[in-house]
């Protein structure tokens, strides 16, 4: 079976597809890419279906050696890249052949990059998805991050070759802005906003929050203005969607990300809009984030704009 | 028929909330609503997640809009539940209580002002309802535990507890599917695995199932555990 050889794994590199939907009622997290926009853009440039599995690279990248001729695309966080020692561009269709070595160099900005390989990564599905969920060791390659020496099976590239080969990079899109140490995320009021003190919604938007060191694919611990509730709340646990800002008794919010649990009992003050969750996926420890309220109409417009740019990239 | 309200959570999830209490009747309403929503196969719906007293509906905002979904949800919830949804499983779970397997049993006995044997007797005396799953694959929130042994969760969670650990926190009880951190009190261990990816149905317990614990000795535990491991 054709495969890609992991020469160096990078800091935390995992297999991700669109996520494990449909089993949250059994306690199974969705997981999937932290930045789904860049994940889909990589598949679009690499000539894959939107559902193909890619590699999510975190902060420092891998070295990958190929077995056969493939098209590769790298999106998301800005890295210096080489193929067989020659610098190559991100967000472009890269041709590799048997023995080619794709090497990630210095990271310029952003936290997570996505590597799409034509044919997609075809590790076995678990409950319908190839996404790696690290806390439960499910999906991906044996439920874990990549290690040196791993071989990842690849699928057959799609039959119809793209009519026009694209070697020029896809322009960075105004519908998704790669954070350079700071980001502004648009939020909608959460279902328990009324459980907080009256000023909490304004406090949330009053100053930036810092992403703490113990932040990961499960969620970001944020340090900043305290979000208070009058007295101790005793809520009945319910569902905890991606992008929700939940607030434990400390008053310091946690932004729930891709690997978050399916349920939780902390009040949810706000939810980051879908289009901006992809931007949040590019934040790392020490980065700052500012929240700004928006309307549901604006949330939908932003998502439609991203969808348009992804469809345009797939057509190129 | 109980009342409910529908609230958005961000732009891709909405939650149908029933009365705010942990109650088998309210939970049954939430689970029936979830089953009706699944049966309605509404375009754009990605996942339907019943919890203690609500149902979360995850949707693709590019395929359906909020108002349309509210209309379909109200329709589906008002319709009578399909008869098949009434049948739920009764699961018997053997537990080796106390000793190394139940290091918190003495503390619960002190809390209840009872002997360890009496605590075990109280724990097995009820048939528990699976209110919901969460935390990790196959982790069932079951209740209601008798208030005499309903110790609030530990101040300091354990960093890891072994799979099969039977635990109590307040009026809730559960079985740990895999090794994980836990703030619940450990009272025993079962050789049964709530989640096993290699099983035809990996999930032993599902929402609305009924679970009955029964005591076994260490010899029987070891025997069942070996049989489980060799499968």
XYZ file of C-alpha atoms in Angstrom:
547
model
C 0.000 0.000 0.000
C 1.381 3.458 -0.863
C 2.318 5.380 2.228
C 4.135 8.373 3.614
C 7.055 7.817 5.955
C 7.383 9.948 9.085
C 11.112 10.767 9.350
C 10.557 13.289 12.153
C 7.173 13.704 13.806
C 7.253 17.367 14.888
C 5.977 18.471 18.290
C 2.412 17.193 18.000
C 1.243 15.961 14.617
C -2.093 14.155 14.341
C -4.376 12.755 11.639
C -7.620 14.778 11.365
C -10.648 14.677 9.111
C -13.874 16.677 9.524
C -14.515 15.070 12.899
C -16.389 12.246 14.556
C -19.973 13.435 14.329
C -22.980 11.479 15.556
C -21.677 9.787 18.721
C -21.603 12.646 21.223
C -24.637 11.127 22.979
C -22.352 8.186 23.867
C -19.661 10.465 25.298
C -17.542 10.530 22.128
C -15.938 13.912 21.368
C -16.054 15.300 17.834
C -12.337 16.217 17.604
C -11.316 17.106 14.002
C -9.133 20.058 12.950
C -8.590 23.018 15.291
C -8.644 25.269 12.186
C -11.207 23.674 9.899
C -10.888 26.455 7.305
C -7.201 25.691 6.703
C -7.851 21.936 6.810
C -10.424 22.296 4.039
C -8.245 24.702 2.059
C -5.408 22.141 2.130
C -7.728 19.470 0.733
C -9.043 21.861 -1.916
C -5.538 22.741 -3.156
C -4.336 19.152 -2.847
C -7.221 17.957 -5.022
C -9.010 15.960 -2.329
C -12.614 15.717 -1.236
C -13.424 17.945 1.738
C -13.758 14.802 3.862
C -10.179 13.539 3.325
C -7.894 13.227 6.352
C -4.921 15.605 6.631
C -2.112 16.031 9.135
C -2.464 18.739 11.767
C 0.974 20.116 12.675
C 1.491 21.981 15.959
C 4.147 24.699 16.517
C 7.014 22.652 15.072
C 6.636 20.607 11.925
C 7.529 17.123 10.726
C 9.726 15.679 8.002
C 7.845 13.427 5.611
C 9.227 11.117 2.924
C 7.006 9.977 0.072
C 6.719 6.591 -1.653
C 5.209 7.697 -4.925
C 4.020 10.661 -6.964
C 1.592 12.868 -5.061
C 0.302 16.407 -4.871
C 0.819 17.984 -1.461
C -0.563 21.229 -0.017
C 0.348 22.931 3.255
C -1.941 25.601 4.749
C -2.595 27.338 8.058
C 0.279 28.541 10.233
C 3.112 30.077 8.193
C 6.211 27.832 8.070
C 9.358 27.831 5.978
C 9.066 24.682 3.836
C 11.409 22.754 1.597
C 10.976 19.808 -0.750
C 14.318 18.042 -1.273
C 16.059 21.137 0.081
C 14.390 23.626 -2.280
C 12.167 26.287 -0.676
C 8.526 25.874 -1.645
C 5.429 27.989 -1.020
C 2.596 27.335 1.357
C -0.956 27.253 -0.045
C 0.240 25.878 -3.387
C 0.059 22.485 -5.085
C 3.461 20.826 -4.560
C 4.501 17.869 -6.716
C 6.450 15.166 -4.927
C 7.686 11.803 -6.171
C 9.155 8.610 -4.721
C 11.899 9.560 -2.244
C 10.916 13.222 -1.997
C 11.386 14.774 1.435
C 9.027 17.511 2.682
C 10.658 19.351 5.562
C 9.109 21.940 7.874
C 11.531 24.680 8.929
C 11.066 27.793 11.026
C 7.552 28.781 12.060
C 6.815 32.388 11.170
C 3.375 32.821 12.752
C 0.230 30.933 13.685
C 0.138 27.667 15.644
C -1.190 24.898 13.392
C -0.518 23.894 9.807
C -2.342 21.295 7.712
C -0.737 18.900 5.260
C -3.047 17.468 2.614
C -1.703 14.675 0.413
C -3.620 13.718 -2.750
C -5.556 10.541 -2.047
C -5.803 11.469 1.617
C -4.480 9.635 4.665
C -6.370 6.375 5.039
C -5.705 5.170 8.575
C -8.684 3.070 9.789
C -11.879 4.849 10.734
C -13.117 4.659 14.311
C -16.860 5.301 14.732
C -16.950 6.716 11.219
C -13.993 9.108 11.430
C -10.210 9.122 11.074
C -9.778 12.080 13.452
C -7.372 11.538 16.336
C -8.870 12.136 19.781
C -5.866 12.081 22.110
C -7.687 11.971 25.498
C -9.487 8.722 24.588
C -6.763 7.364 22.239
C -9.284 7.063 19.432
C -8.830 7.350 15.651
C -5.796 8.488 13.689
C -2.754 6.239 13.998
C -3.474 4.034 17.048
C -5.145 7.026 18.722
C -1.858 8.896 19.210
C 0.340 11.616 17.770
C 2.854 10.616 15.069
C 6.266 9.196 15.959
C 9.460 8.861 13.947
C 9.331 5.719 11.830
C 5.527 5.699 11.399
C 4.061 4.915 7.999
C 0.734 6.453 7.075
C -1.330 4.678 4.412
C -2.546 6.830 1.517
C -5.631 6.478 -0.674
C -5.961 6.582 -4.438
C -5.857 10.154 -5.749
C -9.170 11.270 -7.281
C -9.584 10.102 -10.875
C -10.110 13.382 -12.680
C -6.982 15.526 -12.580
C -7.580 19.202 -11.987
C -7.974 20.964 -15.343
C -5.527 23.733 -14.483
C -2.528 22.911 -12.301
C -1.923 25.530 -9.730
C 1.629 26.213 -8.743
C 1.030 29.812 -7.631
C -0.026 30.092 -3.997
C -3.670 30.784 -3.219
C -3.830 34.305 -1.849
C -4.337 34.554 1.876
C -8.032 35.218 2.309
C -9.643 38.208 3.995
C -12.282 35.777 5.319
C -9.719 34.111 7.566
C -6.852 36.084 9.117
C -3.816 34.258 10.449
C -3.133 35.646 13.951
C 0.308 37.066 14.618
C 0.305 36.648 18.390
C -3.119 38.231 18.760
C -6.600 37.737 17.411
C -10.060 39.248 17.648
C -12.832 36.669 17.865
C -16.497 37.490 17.365
C -18.883 36.036 19.944
C -22.611 35.512 20.390
C -24.222 35.596 23.856
C -24.124 32.160 25.529
C -27.098 30.249 26.937
C -26.223 31.083 30.570
C -25.264 34.735 30.067
C -28.182 35.664 32.349
C -26.564 33.719 35.219
C -23.624 36.157 35.304
C -23.554 39.593 36.851
C -25.104 42.280 34.636
C -21.752 43.741 33.569
C -20.162 40.422 32.546
C -20.890 40.749 28.806
C -19.113 44.133 28.733
C -16.287 42.868 30.950
C -15.679 40.001 28.502
C -15.143 42.564 25.715
C -13.269 45.101 27.837
C -9.685 43.832 27.568
C -7.639 41.073 25.949
C -7.202 37.607 27.457
C -3.917 35.688 27.378
C -3.858 32.025 26.293
C -2.298 30.136 29.231
C 0.457 27.523 28.919
C -1.767 24.575 29.835
C -3.882 25.093 26.713
C -4.272 22.321 24.181
C -6.658 20.705 21.700
C -9.231 20.250 24.480
C -9.416 23.944 25.300
C -7.640 27.207 25.994
C -7.392 28.492 29.540
C -7.666 32.260 29.309
C -6.263 34.783 31.758
C -7.878 38.224 31.910
C -10.841 40.156 33.313
C -12.801 38.000 35.759
C -16.327 36.973 34.767
C -18.410 36.837 37.920
C -21.602 35.061 38.830
C -23.657 36.119 41.862
C -22.823 33.317 44.322
C -22.038 29.711 43.502
C -24.006 28.218 40.625
C -25.177 24.643 40.709
C -25.994 23.905 37.079
C -27.099 20.586 35.630
C -24.490 19.419 33.107
C -25.442 19.683 29.467
C -23.820 19.663 26.037
C -20.610 21.644 25.456
C -20.156 22.623 21.798
C -16.877 23.647 20.150
C -16.149 27.372 20.511
C -18.086 27.877 23.737
C -16.594 30.045 26.494
C -17.339 28.302 29.770
C -16.484 29.877 33.110
C -15.441 27.828 36.161
C -15.753 29.365 39.656
C -12.342 31.070 39.234
C -14.007 33.535 36.823
C -11.309 32.867 34.202
C -12.934 31.513 31.023
C -12.007 28.389 29.094
C -12.506 28.343 25.328
C -13.586 24.825 24.348
C -11.745 23.507 21.317
C -11.824 20.415 19.077
C -11.119 17.646 21.623
C -13.445 19.046 24.321
C -15.717 16.771 26.330
C -19.273 16.305 25.135
C -20.854 17.607 28.361
C -19.999 19.972 31.191
C -21.510 21.845 34.090
C -19.915 25.307 33.997
C -21.999 28.273 32.803
C -21.437 29.272 29.176
C -21.164 33.038 28.832
C -20.572 33.217 25.075
C -19.820 31.224 21.942
C -17.243 32.123 19.295
C -18.863 32.195 15.831
C -18.034 29.220 13.565
C -15.997 31.313 11.112
C -13.751 32.589 13.912
C -13.246 29.212 15.644
C -10.878 28.490 12.732
C -8.917 31.625 13.625
C -8.887 30.593 17.310
C -7.291 27.321 16.196
C -4.189 29.322 15.238
C -3.572 30.613 18.768
C -0.899 29.210 21.044
C 0.276 29.762 24.620
C 1.128 33.409 25.311
C -1.003 34.761 22.464
C -3.713 37.291 23.281
C -7.319 37.267 22.233
C -9.977 39.951 22.320
C -13.680 39.127 22.185
C -16.201 41.305 20.420
C -19.955 40.751 20.279
C -21.685 40.366 16.916
C -25.069 39.444 15.444
C -26.152 36.030 14.140
C -26.472 37.649 10.716
C -22.811 38.690 10.826
C -21.850 35.178 11.974
C -23.594 33.622 8.982
C -22.178 36.190 6.529
C -18.656 35.422 7.749
C -19.207 31.685 7.304
C -20.632 32.165 3.809
C -17.627 34.309 2.858
C -15.274 31.519 3.998
C -17.292 28.951 2.068
C -17.070 31.108 -1.081
C -13.295 31.377 -0.819
C -12.959 27.608 -0.253
C -15.122 26.861 -3.297
C -13.041 29.257 -5.362
C -9.826 27.539 -4.218
C -11.247 24.114 -5.126
C -12.045 25.340 -8.648
C -8.573 26.749 -9.333
C -47.103 17.644 28.407
C -44.146 19.529 29.844
C -43.021 22.843 28.483
C -39.682 23.491 26.848
C -37.704 26.382 25.443
C -35.232 26.482 22.594
C -32.042 28.516 23.029
C -29.187 29.060 20.554
C -25.605 28.240 21.591
C -23.489 30.087 19.057
C -24.373 29.813 15.350
C -24.282 26.025 14.901
C -25.971 24.519 17.977
C -29.332 24.925 19.623
C -30.507 23.455 22.875
C -34.010 22.325 23.740
C -34.352 22.769 27.511
C -36.938 21.041 29.680
C -37.473 21.665 33.409
C -34.280 22.415 35.298
C -33.995 19.399 37.597
C -32.484 15.909 37.686
C -35.595 13.788 37.387
C -36.241 10.532 35.507
C -39.486 11.889 34.008
C -37.805 15.067 32.679
C -34.899 13.001 31.367
C -37.298 10.591 29.642
C -38.864 13.591 27.909
C -35.446 14.793 26.703
C -34.479 11.341 25.424
C -37.829 10.895 23.657
C -37.379 14.310 22.046
C -33.873 13.324 20.903
C -35.218 10.125 19.361
C -38.004 12.027 17.601
C -35.438 14.501 16.234
C -33.217 11.708 14.938
C -36.216 9.975 13.348
C -37.171 13.220 11.593
C -33.779 13.249 9.728
C -33.726 17.025 9.369
C -31.300 18.159 6.627
C -28.195 19.871 8.020
C -28.415 18.254 11.474
C -25.024 16.784 12.452
C -25.676 15.381 15.912
C -28.444 15.123 18.487
C -27.283 14.917 22.102
C -29.698 14.303 24.972
C -28.445 15.201 28.464
C -30.091 15.245 31.934
C -32.796 17.694 31.015
C -32.036 19.023 27.538
C -31.242 18.061 23.960
C -28.464 19.739 21.989
C -28.917 19.837 18.231
C -25.742 20.459 16.240
C -26.377 21.764 12.733
C -24.621 23.140 9.692
C -25.740 26.779 9.434
C -25.058 26.700 5.671
C -27.619 23.913 5.185
C -30.379 25.024 7.530
C -31.246 28.218 9.376
C -32.264 28.754 12.960
C -35.918 29.670 12.362
C -36.476 26.721 10.055
C -34.845 24.378 12.532
C -36.941 25.719 15.429
C -40.052 24.988 13.389
C -38.906 21.430 12.579
C -37.854 20.839 16.191
C -41.192 21.947 17.611
C -42.909 19.701 15.102
C -40.767 16.659 15.919
C -41.070 17.121 19.686
C -44.850 17.489 19.542
C -45.196 14.243 17.555
C -45.641 11.068 19.648
C -42.442 9.072 20.152
C -42.109 5.946 18.000
C -43.060 2.833 19.993
C -39.668 1.192 19.411
C -38.001 3.913 21.438
C -39.740 2.767 24.626
C -37.685 -0.438 24.894
C -34.424 0.124 26.726
C -31.967 -2.404 28.090
C -31.623 -3.673 31.659
C -27.924 -4.308 32.300
C -26.537 -6.263 35.252
C -23.052 -5.247 36.373
C -21.008 -7.428 38.780
C -18.925 -5.447 41.283
C -16.174 -6.502 43.647
C -16.686 -3.901 46.393
C -14.193 -2.487 48.867
C -10.547 -3.343 49.593
C -8.003 -2.121 47.031
C -10.823 -1.747 44.510
C -12.883 0.574 46.706
C -10.463 2.775 48.677
C -13.213 5.339 49.429
C -15.676 2.842 50.886
C -14.559 3.524 54.507
C -15.052 7.289 53.986
C -18.569 6.767 52.619
C -19.338 4.462 55.555
C -18.298 7.264 57.933
C -20.400 9.769 55.936
C -23.422 7.429 56.157
C -22.696 6.452 59.764
C -23.048 2.855 58.598
C -20.877 -0.204 58.068
C -19.164 -0.861 54.718
C -21.515 -3.798 54.198
C -24.484 -1.486 54.690
C -23.098 1.009 52.152
C -22.762 -1.814 49.614
C -26.304 -2.930 50.431
C -27.579 0.618 49.841
C -25.655 0.916 46.540
C -27.057 -2.340 45.120
C -30.586 -1.753 46.419
C -31.585 0.527 43.548
C -31.853 0.077 39.826
C -30.154 3.085 38.279
C -31.215 5.005 35.229
C -28.633 6.090 32.641
C -29.457 9.804 32.440
C -26.762 10.623 29.907
C -23.245 9.825 28.717
C -20.360 12.294 28.753
C -16.802 12.961 29.969
C -15.349 10.145 27.830
C -16.618 7.401 25.472
C -19.038 5.145 27.353
C -19.056 7.060 30.663
C -22.681 6.842 31.912
C -24.110 9.304 34.430
C -26.455 7.080 36.453
C -28.753 7.795 39.357
C -30.303 8.509 41.633
C -28.095 7.226 44.422
C -29.657 7.015 47.906
C -28.995 10.313 49.713
C -27.491 8.444 52.688
C -24.386 7.583 50.589
C -24.441 10.622 48.260
C -21.018 12.039 49.205
C -20.039 15.193 47.291
C -17.117 14.679 44.909
C -13.541 14.708 46.222
C -11.836 18.051 46.837
C -8.738 16.783 45.048
C -9.362 14.539 42.049
C -7.213 11.418 41.606
C -4.796 11.749 38.711
C -5.846 8.349 37.363
C -8.234 5.591 38.301
C -8.229 2.148 36.662
C -10.793 1.034 34.072
C -13.810 -0.688 35.592
C -13.752 1.515 38.710
C -17.254 1.839 40.165
C -17.712 5.277 41.658
C -20.132 7.633 43.359
C -20.395 11.440 43.397
C -23.437 12.989 45.033
C -26.567 11.279 43.707
C -24.654 10.020 40.648
C -22.879 6.708 40.130
C -20.812 5.390 37.205
C -18.256 2.909 35.891
C -14.961 4.183 34.451
C -14.532 2.922 30.866
C -10.764 3.539 30.690
C -7.980 4.785 32.926
C -8.613 8.477 33.543
C -8.514 11.232 36.165
C -11.540 11.296 38.484
C -12.942 13.292 41.373
C -15.518 10.621 42.158
C -15.309 8.233 45.120
C -14.193 4.692 44.306
C -16.224 1.948 45.965
C -15.411 -1.119 43.875
C -14.399 -2.504 40.490
C -16.147 -4.448 37.745
C -14.582 -6.676 35.085
C -17.246 -5.329 32.679
C -16.089 -2.713 30.171
C -18.600 0.087 29.398
C -16.621 0.865 26.223
C -14.754 -1.672 24.100
C -13.933 -0.631 20.521
C -13.481 -4.290 19.498
C -17.016 -5.258 20.540
C -19.780 -5.386 17.915
C -21.553 -2.716 19.927
C -18.723 -0.841 21.675
C -21.111 0.896 24.099
C -22.613 -1.148 26.933
C -24.846 1.579 28.364
C -27.023 4.032 26.481
C -29.329 6.846 27.575
C -32.476 5.535 29.350
C -30.970 2.088 30.004
C -31.369 0.624 33.492
C -28.359 -0.702 35.398
C -28.351 -3.047 38.364
C -25.127 -3.637 40.295
C -24.606 -6.916 42.163
C -21.741 -7.957 44.455
C -19.142 -10.592 43.564
C -16.107 -11.873 45.458
C -12.484 -11.395 44.481
C -12.209 -14.913 43.033
C -15.139 -14.375 40.720
C -13.802 -10.943 39.743
C -10.423 -12.463 38.794
C -12.154 -15.253 36.857
C -14.393 -12.830 34.895
C -11.491 -10.422 34.355
C -9.335 -13.185 32.842
C -12.231 -14.303 30.629
C -12.682 -10.689 29.528
C -8.978 -10.247 28.766
C -8.749 -13.447 26.707
C -11.701 -12.525 24.503
